Amino acid sequence: MSFIGEEDARFVHKLFKRYYFESREEVYVPERLPEREFGYFTFMEKIMIRHMSFNSPRELKDALVEKAPLHVYHSAAFYRYPRAPMDQKGWLGSELAFDIDADHLKTPCRKKHDFKICRTCMLAYPVEAEKCSRCGGSLEKVEWVCDKCLEGAKAEALKLLEILEGDLGFEKIRMAFSGNRGYHLIVSDEQVLELSQQERKEIIDYITGTGLDLRMLGLGGRRVRAEIAPDIADPGWRGRIARSSLQLMLAADPERLYELTEDKKAYSIKEEFEKARELLSDNVPWGALK
Ligand SMILES: [Zn+2]
Ligand SMILES: [Zn+2]
């Protein structure tokens, strides 16, 4: 959150203070509280205070009411000494945390609601502008978020949730608004807590489809090898690829296809898609598609 002037910051700070005072019981308290490192952003100086910890929910809430921070963070990791410098904290384990942010999505509404300002002249400009036309000074970007941005981020978060639950079988998953432009997904199943960096990277590679070899799925080259090609009922990436391909074909939407492949051919296969759709006609397994 950025403020135009100090007075605005002071006003919002007062509201935050009131919120923490009146709603302290609603504040979310993570599991294994004493083993987490906390940090917060101050309102006025906008600096990050780190290496804090709290022994009880009450201690945490007292601090929130007293400081009413701009943002407050806690580690996904557990430490023996959460207040110690980083290399002396004594890592005990860590949840698996994902951050889905609308910033990374190409939502078309961004052009409408993001803008730039010149703080000196208090003038607003479109995002493309580089300098203030009155004073020639540099501009500051103001990013906004609308329901469409959040819906987009939520759709991505739900895709991730499906992989975490369906493919990987995790059960203790918490999903929450990240406080900015998206959502956090936190996996805290016992099995993930002590995974190494390399093991965590393997999970990310699986989720992002990194290293997925289409030839191994019978899809490389010009001919599909039907006997080993993915089926819509297959688990994991195989089924996901089959279902998504079928959906793309049924939609016969060249724009969408081009967006995904960035290949101009997308515009020339519309007719083939329509022919295939006719051939399938009544045999479309709608139940398997979402
Ligand atoms: Zn200016
Ligand atoms: Zn938007």
PDB file of C-alpha atoms and ligand atoms in Angstrom:
ATOM      1  CA  MET A   1       0.000   0.000   0.000  1.00  0.00           C
ATOM      2  CA  SER A   2       1.343   3.421  -0.862  1.00  0.00           C
ATOM      3  CA  PHE A   3       0.098   6.754   0.397  1.00  0.00           C
ATOM      4  CA  ILE A   4       0.096  10.092  -1.372  1.00  0.00           C
ATOM      5  CA  GLY A   5       0.900  12.033   1.788  1.00  0.00           C
ATOM      6  CA  GLU A   6       1.713  11.542   5.462  1.00  0.00           C
ATOM      7  CA  GLU A   7      -1.739  12.629   6.521  1.00  0.00           C
ATOM      8  CA  ASP A   8      -3.304   9.810   4.495  1.00  0.00           C
ATOM      9  CA  ALA A   9      -0.917   7.323   6.073  1.00  0.00           C
ATOM     10  CA  ARG A  10      -1.799   8.578   9.550  1.00  0.00           C
ATOM     11  CA  PHE A  11      -5.519   8.311   8.830  1.00  0.00           C
ATOM     12  CA  VAL A  12      -5.256   4.699   7.615  1.00  0.00           C
ATOM     13  CA  HIS A  13      -2.945   3.834  10.506  1.00  0.00           C
ATOM     14  CA  LYS A  14      -5.690   4.945  12.904  1.00  0.00           C
ATOM     15  CA  LEU A  15      -8.191   2.663  11.156  1.00  0.00           C
ATOM     16  CA  PHE A  16      -5.750  -0.263  11.374  1.00  0.00           C
ATOM     17  CA  LYS A  17      -5.257   0.388  15.083  1.00  0.00           C
ATOM     18  CA  ARG A  18      -8.978   0.404  15.655  1.00  0.00           C
ATOM     19  CA  TYR A  19      -9.358  -2.810  13.665  1.00  0.00           C
ATOM     20  CA  TYR A  20      -6.718  -4.660  15.710  1.00  0.00           C
ATOM     21  CA  PHE A  21      -8.197  -3.321  18.954  1.00  0.00           C
ATOM     22  CA  GLU A  22     -11.784  -4.285  18.144  1.00  0.00           C
ATOM     23  CA  SER A  23     -11.149  -7.513  16.214  1.00  0.00           C
ATOM     24  CA  ARG A  24      -8.152  -9.024  17.962  1.00  0.00           C
ATOM     25  CA  GLU A  25      -9.990 -12.325  18.407  1.00  0.00           C
ATOM     26  CA  GLU A  26     -10.427 -12.676  14.633  1.00  0.00           C
ATOM     27  CA  VAL A  27      -6.706 -12.447  13.903  1.00  0.00           C
ATOM     28  CA  TYR A  28      -5.378 -15.651  12.373  1.00  0.00           C
ATOM     29  CA  VAL A  29      -2.724 -17.361  14.470  1.00  0.00           C
ATOM     30  CA  PRO A  30      -0.567 -19.963  12.667  1.00  0.00           C
ATOM     31  CA  GLU A  31       0.265 -23.383  14.126  1.00  0.00           C
ATOM     32  CA  ARG A  32       3.549 -23.735  16.056  1.00  0.00           C
ATOM     33  CA  LEU A  33       3.513 -20.003  16.733  1.00  0.00           C
ATOM     34  CA  PRO A  34       6.611 -19.798  18.985  1.00  0.00           C
ATOM     35  CA  GLU A  35       8.835 -21.408  16.309  1.00  0.00           C
ATOM     36  CA  ARG A  36       8.040 -18.866  13.598  1.00  0.00           C
ATOM     37  CA  GLU A  37       9.898 -15.708  12.716  1.00  0.00           C
ATOM     38  CA  PHE A  38       7.664 -12.632  12.435  1.00  0.00           C
ATOM     39  CA  GLY A  39       8.336  -9.387  10.645  1.00  0.00           C
ATOM     40  CA  TYR A  40       6.312  -6.266  10.041  1.00  0.00           C
ATOM     41  CA  PHE A  41       6.317  -3.054   8.033  1.00  0.00           C
ATOM     42  CA  THR A  42       5.921   0.187   9.930  1.00  0.00           C
ATOM     43  CA  PHE A  43       3.441   2.780   8.660  1.00  0.00           C
ATOM     44  CA  MET A  44       5.442   5.984   8.655  1.00  0.00           C
ATOM     45  CA  GLU A  45       9.062   5.045   8.025  1.00  0.00           C
ATOM     46  CA  LYS A  46       8.079   2.038   5.888  1.00  0.00           C
ATOM     47  CA  ILE A  47      10.848  -0.145   7.184  1.00  0.00           C
ATOM     48  CA  MET A  48      10.783  -3.870   7.800  1.00  0.00           C
ATOM     49  CA  ILE A  49      11.364  -5.008  11.361  1.00  0.00           C
ATOM     50  CA  ARG A  50      12.413  -8.671  11.364  1.00  0.00           C
ATOM     51  CA  HIS A  51      13.551 -11.503  13.643  1.00  0.00           C
ATOM     52  CA  MET A  52      10.633 -11.240  16.048  1.00  0.00           C
ATOM     53  CA  SER A  53       8.781 -14.112  17.697  1.00  0.00           C
ATOM     54  CA  PHE A  54       5.814 -14.578  20.007  1.00  0.00           C
ATOM     55  CA  ASN A  55       5.300 -17.223  22.632  1.00  0.00           C
ATOM     56  CA  SER A  56       1.522 -17.052  22.770  1.00  0.00           C
ATOM     57  CA  PRO A  57      -1.402 -15.793  20.652  1.00  0.00           C
ATOM     58  CA  ARG A  58      -1.988 -13.192  23.317  1.00  0.00           C
ATOM     59  CA  GLU A  59       1.553 -11.827  23.004  1.00  0.00           C
ATOM     60  CA  LEU A  60       1.141 -11.601  19.212  1.00  0.00           C
ATOM     61  CA  LYS A  61      -2.208  -9.816  19.445  1.00  0.00           C
ATOM     62  CA  ASP A  62      -0.936  -7.352  22.051  1.00  0.00           C
ATOM     63  CA  ALA A  63       1.885  -6.420  19.685  1.00  0.00           C
ATOM     64  CA  LEU A  64      -0.520  -5.997  16.771  1.00  0.00           C
ATOM     65  CA  VAL A  65      -2.781  -3.686  18.767  1.00  0.00           C
ATOM     66  CA  GLU A  66       0.212  -1.667  19.957  1.00  0.00           C
ATOM     67  CA  LYS A  67       2.052  -1.318  16.622  1.00  0.00           C
ATOM     68  CA  ALA A  68      -0.836  -1.645  14.112  1.00  0.00           C
ATOM     69  CA  PRO A  69       1.650  -2.474  11.340  1.00  0.00           C
ATOM     70  CA  LEU A  70       1.148  -1.767   7.636  1.00  0.00           C
ATOM     71  CA  HIS A  71       1.882  -5.423   6.815  1.00  0.00           C
ATOM     72  CA  VAL A  72       2.780  -8.329   9.048  1.00  0.00           C
ATOM     73  CA  TYR A  73       4.501 -11.520   7.916  1.00  0.00           C
ATOM     74  CA  HIS A  74       5.407 -14.860   9.452  1.00  0.00           C
ATOM     75  CA  SER A  75       7.860 -17.438   8.186  1.00  0.00           C
ATOM     76  CA  ALA A  76       6.716 -20.662   6.555  1.00  0.00           C
ATOM     77  CA  ALA A  77       9.747 -22.172   8.319  1.00  0.00           C
ATOM     78  CA  PHE A  78      10.042 -23.289  11.930  1.00  0.00           C
ATOM     79  CA  TYR A  79      13.150 -22.368  13.900  1.00  0.00           C
ATOM     80  CA  ARG A  80      14.688 -23.332  17.209  1.00  0.00           C
ATOM     81  CA  TYR A  81      15.693 -19.684  17.726  1.00  0.00           C
ATOM     82  CA  PRO A  82      13.428 -17.545  15.534  1.00  0.00           C
ATOM     83  CA  ARG A  83      14.897 -14.292  16.902  1.00  0.00           C
ATOM     84  CA  ALA A  84      18.500 -15.167  16.054  1.00  0.00           C
ATOM     85  CA  PRO A  85      20.285 -13.949  12.880  1.00  0.00           C
ATOM     86  CA  MET A  86      19.463 -16.058   9.817  1.00  0.00           C
ATOM     87  CA  ASP A  87      22.458 -18.421   9.990  1.00  0.00           C
ATOM     88  CA  GLN A  88      21.908 -19.136  13.684  1.00  0.00           C
ATOM     89  CA  LYS A  89      18.161 -19.704  13.758  1.00  0.00           C
ATOM     90  CA  GLY A  90      18.364 -23.519  13.705  1.00  0.00           C
ATOM     91  CA  TRP A  91      15.997 -24.620  10.912  1.00  0.00           C
ATOM     92  CA  LEU A  92      13.497 -27.264  12.061  1.00  0.00           C
ATOM     93  CA  GLY A  93      11.395 -27.577   8.928  1.00  0.00           C
ATOM     94  CA  SER A  94       9.210 -25.588   6.615  1.00  0.00           C
ATOM     95  CA  GLU A  95       5.748 -25.604   5.135  1.00  0.00           C
ATOM     96  CA  LEU A  96       5.388 -25.574   1.360  1.00  0.00           C
ATOM     97  CA  ALA A  97       4.217 -22.087   0.416  1.00  0.00           C
ATOM     98  CA  PHE A  98       2.893 -20.801  -2.912  1.00  0.00           C
ATOM     99  CA  ASP A  99       2.141 -17.228  -3.855  1.00  0.00           C
ATOM    100  CA  ILE A 100      -0.288 -16.655  -6.721  1.00  0.00           C
ATOM    101  CA  ASP A 101      -0.298 -13.027  -7.746  1.00  0.00           C
ATOM    102  CA  ALA A 102      -2.469 -11.251 -10.321  1.00  0.00           C
ATOM    103  CA  ASP A 103       0.680  -9.286 -11.284  1.00  0.00           C
ATOM    104  CA  HIS A 104       1.838 -12.304 -13.233  1.00  0.00           C
ATOM    105  CA  LEU A 105      -1.406 -12.656 -15.151  1.00  0.00           C
ATOM    106  CA  LYS A 106      -2.042 -10.652 -18.270  1.00  0.00           C
ATOM    107  CA  THR A 107      -5.440  -9.374 -17.148  1.00  0.00           C
ATOM    108  CA  PRO A 108      -6.644  -6.851 -19.758  1.00  0.00           C
ATOM    109  CA  CYS A 109      -8.287  -4.707 -17.051  1.00  0.00           C
ATOM    110  CA  ARG A 110      -4.852  -3.639 -15.741  1.00  0.00           C
ATOM    111  CA  LYS A 111      -4.584  -0.941 -18.390  1.00  0.00           C
ATOM    112  CA  LYS A 112      -7.838   0.517 -17.124  1.00  0.00           C
ATOM    113  CA  HIS A 113      -7.082   0.648 -13.432  1.00  0.00           C
ATOM    114  CA  ASP A 114      -3.288   1.035 -13.110  1.00  0.00           C
ATOM    115  CA  PHE A 115      -1.874   4.523 -13.516  1.00  0.00           C
ATOM    116  CA  LYS A 116       1.124   6.701 -12.695  1.00  0.00           C
ATOM    117  CA  ILE A 117       1.412   9.858 -10.644  1.00  0.00           C
ATOM    118  CA  CYS A 118       3.813  12.739 -10.239  1.00  0.00           C
ATOM    119  CA  ARG A 119       4.026  13.372  -6.521  1.00  0.00           C
ATOM    120  CA  THR A 120       5.352  16.911  -6.997  1.00  0.00           C
ATOM    121  CA  CYS A 121       2.537  18.136  -9.220  1.00  0.00           C
ATOM    122  CA  MET A 122      -0.132  15.722  -7.948  1.00  0.00           C
ATOM    123  CA  LEU A 123      -1.017  14.789 -11.524  1.00  0.00           C
ATOM    124  CA  ALA A 124      -2.134  11.403 -12.814  1.00  0.00           C
ATOM    125  CA  TYR A 125      -0.921   9.766 -16.046  1.00  0.00           C
ATOM    126  CA  PRO A 126      -1.643   6.558 -17.974  1.00  0.00           C
ATOM    127  CA  VAL A 127       0.785   3.659 -17.325  1.00  0.00           C
ATOM    128  CA  GLU A 128       2.586   4.212 -20.655  1.00  0.00           C
ATOM    129  CA  ALA A 129       3.740   7.733 -19.636  1.00  0.00           C
ATOM    130  CA  GLU A 130       7.398   8.034 -18.631  1.00  0.00           C
ATOM    131  CA  LYS A 131       7.836  11.590 -17.335  1.00  0.00           C
ATOM    132  CA  CYS A 132       5.622  14.294 -15.867  1.00  0.00           C
ATOM    133  CA  SER A 133       4.770  16.698 -18.679  1.00  0.00           C
ATOM    134  CA  ARG A 134       4.649  19.662 -16.281  1.00  0.00           C
ATOM    135  CA  CYS A 135       7.870  19.264 -14.260  1.00  0.00           C
ATOM    136  CA  GLY A 136       9.683  16.576 -16.245  1.00  0.00           C
ATOM    137  CA  GLY A 137      10.103  14.543 -13.061  1.00  0.00           C
ATOM    138  CA  SER A 138       9.811  10.771 -12.861  1.00  0.00           C
ATOM    139  CA  LEU A 139       6.485   9.068 -12.234  1.00  0.00           C
ATOM    140  CA  GLU A 140       5.450   6.514  -9.662  1.00  0.00           C
ATOM    141  CA  LYS A 141       3.297   3.553 -10.674  1.00  0.00           C
ATOM    142  CA  VAL A 142       0.080   2.945  -8.747  1.00  0.00           C
ATOM    143  CA  GLU A 143      -1.170  -0.609  -9.145  1.00  0.00           C
ATOM    144  CA  TRP A 144      -4.739  -1.396  -8.414  1.00  0.00           C
ATOM    145  CA  VAL A 145      -6.648  -4.627  -8.284  1.00  0.00           C
ATOM    146  CA  CYS A 146     -10.221  -5.301  -9.365  1.00  0.00           C
ATOM    147  CA  ASP A 147     -12.585  -8.247  -9.056  1.00  0.00           C
ATOM    148  CA  LYS A 148     -11.511  -9.515 -12.486  1.00  0.00           C
ATOM    149  CA  CYS A 149      -7.830  -9.573 -11.444  1.00  0.00           C
ATOM    150  CA  LEU A 150      -8.737 -11.439  -8.279  1.00  0.00           C
ATOM    151  CA  GLU A 151     -11.010 -13.858 -10.134  1.00  0.00           C
ATOM    152  CA  GLY A 152      -8.100 -14.601 -12.493  1.00  0.00           C
ATOM    153  CA  ALA A 153      -5.744 -15.229  -9.598  1.00  0.00           C
ATOM    154  CA  LYS A 154      -8.356 -17.378  -7.860  1.00  0.00           C
ATOM    155  CA  ALA A 155      -8.783 -19.547 -10.978  1.00  0.00           C
ATOM    156  CA  GLU A 156      -5.000 -20.146 -11.016  1.00  0.00           C
ATOM    157  CA  ALA A 157      -5.002 -20.905  -7.293  1.00  0.00           C
ATOM    158  CA  LEU A 158      -7.770 -23.483  -7.785  1.00  0.00           C
ATOM    159  CA  LYS A 159      -5.750 -25.179 -10.551  1.00  0.00           C
ATOM    160  CA  LEU A 160      -2.832 -25.416  -8.161  1.00  0.00           C
ATOM    161  CA  LEU A 161      -5.090 -26.751  -5.405  1.00  0.00           C
ATOM    162  CA  GLU A 162      -6.298 -29.492  -7.753  1.00  0.00           C
ATOM    163  CA  ILE A 163      -2.708 -30.628  -8.414  1.00  0.00           C
ATOM    164  CA  LEU A 164      -1.742 -30.440  -4.735  1.00  0.00           C
ATOM    165  CA  GLU A 165      -4.738 -32.506  -3.647  1.00  0.00           C
ATOM    166  CA  GLY A 166      -5.424 -34.698  -6.671  1.00  0.00           C
ATOM    167  CA  ASP A 167      -1.947 -35.475  -8.018  1.00  0.00           C
ATOM    168  CA  LEU A 168       0.191 -35.162  -4.922  1.00  0.00           C
ATOM    169  CA  GLY A 169      -2.314 -36.205  -2.273  1.00  0.00           C
ATOM    170  CA  PHE A 170      -1.671 -33.400   0.220  1.00  0.00           C
ATOM    171  CA  GLU A 171      -4.400 -32.913   2.784  1.00  0.00           C
ATOM    172  CA  LYS A 172      -3.452 -30.026   5.052  1.00  0.00           C
ATOM    173  CA  ILE A 173      -3.764 -27.074   2.712  1.00  0.00           C
ATOM    174  CA  ARG A 174      -4.674 -23.533   3.680  1.00  0.00           C
ATOM    175  CA  MET A 175      -5.675 -20.994   1.069  1.00  0.00           C
ATOM    176  CA  ALA A 176      -5.946 -17.324   1.947  1.00  0.00           C
ATOM    177  CA  PHE A 177      -6.109 -13.890   0.348  1.00  0.00           C
ATOM    178  CA  SER A 178      -2.505 -12.672   0.299  1.00  0.00           C
ATOM    179  CA  GLY A 179      -3.489  -9.153   1.307  1.00  0.00           C
ATOM    180  CA  ASN A 180      -2.343  -7.762  -2.009  1.00  0.00           C
ATOM    181  CA  ARG A 181      -3.307  -9.013  -5.452  1.00  0.00           C
ATOM    182  CA  GLY A 182      -3.694 -12.741  -5.033  1.00  0.00           C
ATOM    183  CA  TYR A 183      -3.691 -15.820  -2.850  1.00  0.00           C
ATOM    184  CA  HIS A 184      -1.349 -17.870  -0.717  1.00  0.00           C
ATOM    185  CA  LEU A 185      -1.552 -21.649  -0.619  1.00  0.00           C
ATOM    186  CA  ILE A 186       0.233 -23.294   2.271  1.00  0.00           C
ATOM    187  CA  VAL A 187       0.760 -27.046   2.523  1.00  0.00           C
ATOM    188  CA  SER A 188       1.558 -28.233   6.027  1.00  0.00           C
ATOM    189  CA  ASP A 189       1.288 -32.025   5.739  1.00  0.00           C
ATOM    190  CA  GLU A 190       3.807 -33.768   7.958  1.00  0.00           C
ATOM    191  CA  GLN A 191       5.639 -35.222   4.906  1.00  0.00           C
ATOM    192  CA  VAL A 192       6.606 -31.838   3.436  1.00  0.00           C
ATOM    193  CA  LEU A 193       8.021 -30.172   6.533  1.00  0.00           C
ATOM    194  CA  GLU A 194      11.531 -31.583   6.345  1.00  0.00           C
ATOM    195  CA  LEU A 195      11.946 -31.704   2.573  1.00  0.00           C
ATOM    196  CA  SER A 196      15.232 -30.313   1.246  1.00  0.00           C
ATOM    197  CA  GLN A 197      15.525 -27.478  -1.301  1.00  0.00           C
ATOM    198  CA  GLN A 198      16.146 -30.021  -4.061  1.00  0.00           C
ATOM    199  CA  GLU A 199      13.058 -32.038  -3.119  1.00  0.00           C
ATOM    200  CA  ARG A 200      10.962 -28.864  -3.068  1.00  0.00           C
ATOM    201  CA  LYS A 201      12.268 -27.982  -6.503  1.00  0.00           C
ATOM    202  CA  GLU A 202      11.150 -31.394  -7.780  1.00  0.00           C
ATOM    203  CA  ILE A 203       7.607 -30.604  -6.602  1.00  0.00           C
ATOM    204  CA  ILE A 204       7.685 -27.213  -8.352  1.00  0.00           C
ATOM    205  CA  ASP A 205       8.975 -28.872 -11.539  1.00  0.00           C
ATOM    206  CA  TYR A 206       6.094 -31.328 -11.418  1.00  0.00           C
ATOM    207  CA  ILE A 207       3.525 -28.558 -10.883  1.00  0.00           C
ATOM    208  CA  THR A 208       4.913 -26.395 -13.692  1.00  0.00           C
ATOM    209  CA  GLY A 209       5.317 -29.366 -16.038  1.00  0.00           C
ATOM    210  CA  THR A 210       9.060 -28.682 -16.307  1.00  0.00           C
ATOM    211  CA  GLY A 211      10.829 -31.556 -18.040  1.00  0.00           C
ATOM    212  CA  LEU A 212       7.585 -33.089 -19.261  1.00  0.00           C
ATOM    213  CA  ASP A 213       8.562 -34.997 -22.410  1.00  0.00           C
ATOM    214  CA  LEU A 214       5.706 -35.083 -24.915  1.00  0.00           C
ATOM    215  CA  ARG A 215       7.370 -37.919 -26.888  1.00  0.00           C
ATOM    216  CA  MET A 216       7.085 -40.131 -23.823  1.00  0.00           C
ATOM    217  CA  LEU A 217       3.348 -39.423 -23.907  1.00  0.00           C
ATOM    218  CA  GLY A 218       3.095 -40.425 -27.557  1.00  0.00           C
ATOM    219  CA  LEU A 219       2.568 -36.816 -28.621  1.00  0.00           C
ATOM    220  CA  GLY A 220       5.913 -35.790 -30.124  1.00  0.00           C
ATOM    221  CA  GLY A 221       6.281 -35.218 -33.863  1.00  0.00           C
ATOM    222  CA  ARG A 222       3.473 -35.069 -36.394  1.00  0.00           C
ATOM    223  CA  ARG A 223       1.727 -38.342 -35.609  1.00  0.00           C
ATOM    224  CA  VAL A 224       0.018 -39.125 -32.344  1.00  0.00           C
ATOM    225  CA  ARG A 225       0.753 -42.659 -31.167  1.00  0.00           C
ATOM    226  CA  ALA A 226      -2.763 -43.587 -30.159  1.00  0.00           C
ATOM    227  CA  GLU A 227      -1.750 -46.685 -28.178  1.00  0.00           C
ATOM    228  CA  ILE A 228       0.235 -44.666 -25.649  1.00  0.00           C
ATOM    229  CA  ALA A 229      -1.393 -41.237 -26.007  1.00  0.00           C
ATOM    230  CA  PRO A 230      -3.006 -39.729 -22.888  1.00  0.00           C
ATOM    231  CA  ASP A 231      -6.629 -40.528 -22.126  1.00  0.00           C
ATOM    232  CA  ILE A 232      -9.038 -38.149 -20.415  1.00  0.00           C
ATOM    233  CA  ALA A 233      -9.429 -40.627 -17.562  1.00  0.00           C
ATOM    234  CA  ASP A 234      -5.667 -40.850 -16.886  1.00  0.00           C
ATOM    235  CA  PRO A 235      -4.349 -39.423 -13.622  1.00  0.00           C
ATOM    236  CA  GLY A 236      -1.901 -36.525 -13.367  1.00  0.00           C
ATOM    237  CA  TRP A 237      -0.545 -34.590 -16.312  1.00  0.00           C
ATOM    238  CA  ARG A 238      -1.633 -37.230 -18.841  1.00  0.00           C
ATOM    239  CA  GLY A 239      -5.325 -36.770 -18.060  1.00  0.00           C
ATOM    240  CA  ARG A 240      -4.897 -33.008 -17.708  1.00  0.00           C
ATOM    241  CA  ILE A 241      -3.324 -32.778 -21.174  1.00  0.00           C
ATOM    242  CA  ALA A 242      -6.018 -34.994 -22.737  1.00  0.00           C
ATOM    243  CA  ARG A 243      -8.910 -33.101 -21.122  1.00  0.00           C
ATOM    244  CA  SER A 244      -7.474 -29.679 -21.947  1.00  0.00           C
ATOM    245  CA  SER A 245      -6.799 -30.672 -25.566  1.00  0.00           C
ATOM    246  CA  LEU A 246     -10.348 -31.901 -25.952  1.00  0.00           C
ATOM    247  CA  GLN A 247     -11.675 -28.706 -24.403  1.00  0.00           C
ATOM    248  CA  LEU A 248      -9.562 -26.586 -26.741  1.00  0.00           C
ATOM    249  CA  MET A 249     -10.790 -28.545 -29.712  1.00  0.00           C
ATOM    250  CA  LEU A 250     -14.435 -28.261 -28.706  1.00  0.00           C
ATOM    251  CA  ALA A 251     -14.098 -24.533 -28.104  1.00  0.00           C
ATOM    252  CA  ALA A 252     -12.457 -24.114 -31.551  1.00  0.00           C
ATOM    253  CA  ASP A 253     -11.292 -20.679 -30.422  1.00  0.00           C
ATOM    254  CA  PRO A 254      -8.232 -19.640 -32.468  1.00  0.00           C
ATOM    255  CA  GLU A 255      -7.536 -16.607 -30.233  1.00  0.00           C
ATOM    256  CA  ARG A 256      -7.223 -18.806 -27.158  1.00  0.00           C
ATOM    257  CA  LEU A 257      -5.070 -21.304 -29.029  1.00  0.00           C
ATOM    258  CA  TYR A 258      -2.768 -18.549 -30.275  1.00  0.00           C
ATOM    259  CA  GLU A 259      -2.481 -17.123 -26.772  1.00  0.00           C
ATOM    260  CA  LEU A 260      -1.273 -20.537 -25.585  1.00  0.00           C
ATOM    261  CA  THR A 261       1.024 -21.494 -28.448  1.00  0.00           C
ATOM    262  CA  GLU A 262       2.008 -18.136 -29.982  1.00  0.00           C
ATOM    263  CA  ASP A 263       1.896 -20.049 -33.267  1.00  0.00           C
ATOM    264  CA  LYS A 264       0.069 -18.446 -36.219  1.00  0.00           C
ATOM    265  CA  LYS A 265      -1.096 -21.936 -37.280  1.00  0.00           C
ATOM    266  CA  ALA A 266      -3.723 -21.554 -34.563  1.00  0.00           C
ATOM    267  CA  TYR A 267      -5.781 -19.481 -37.014  1.00  0.00           C
ATOM    268  CA  SER A 268      -5.690 -22.015 -39.831  1.00  0.00           C
ATOM    269  CA  ILE A 269      -6.893 -25.129 -38.005  1.00  0.00           C
ATOM    270  CA  LYS A 270     -10.296 -23.808 -36.948  1.00  0.00           C
ATOM    271  CA  GLU A 271     -12.000 -25.801 -39.707  1.00  0.00           C
ATOM    272  CA  GLU A 272     -10.250 -29.024 -38.721  1.00  0.00           C
ATOM    273  CA  PHE A 273     -11.421 -28.470 -35.171  1.00  0.00           C
ATOM    274  CA  GLU A 274     -14.983 -27.996 -36.322  1.00  0.00           C
ATOM    275  CA  LYS A 275     -14.822 -31.153 -38.434  1.00  0.00           C
ATOM    276  CA  ALA A 276     -13.527 -33.144 -35.488  1.00  0.00           C
ATOM    277  CA  ARG A 277     -16.280 -31.738 -33.322  1.00  0.00           C
ATOM    278  CA  GLU A 278     -18.895 -32.899 -35.832  1.00  0.00           C
ATOM    279  CA  LEU A 279     -17.356 -36.376 -35.933  1.00  0.00           C
ATOM    280  CA  LEU A 280     -17.500 -36.611 -32.152  1.00  0.00           C
ATOM    281  CA  SER A 281     -21.003 -35.092 -32.043  1.00  0.00           C
ATOM    282  CA  ASP A 282     -22.930 -37.039 -29.422  1.00  0.00           C
ATOM    283  CA  ASN A 283     -19.912 -38.833 -28.030  1.00  0.00           C
ATOM    284  CA  VAL A 284     -18.360 -35.877 -26.230  1.00  0.00           C
ATOM    285  CA  PRO A 285     -17.616 -37.020 -22.666  1.00  0.00           C
ATOM    286  CA  TRP A 286     -18.915 -33.785 -21.092  1.00  0.00           C
ATOM    287  CA  GLY A 287     -18.949 -35.392 -17.668  1.00  0.00           C
ATOM    288  CA  ALA A 288     -15.156 -35.702 -17.703  1.00  0.00           C
ATOM    289  CA  LEU A 289     -14.676 -32.042 -18.632  1.00  0.00           C
ATOM    290  CA  LYS A 290     -15.064 -29.192 -16.217  1.00  0.00           C
TER     291      LYS A 290
HETATM  292 ZN    ZN B   1       5.375  16.856 -12.083  1.00  0.00          ZN
HETATM  293 ZN    ZN B   2      -8.239  -5.828 -12.871  1.00  0.00          ZN
END
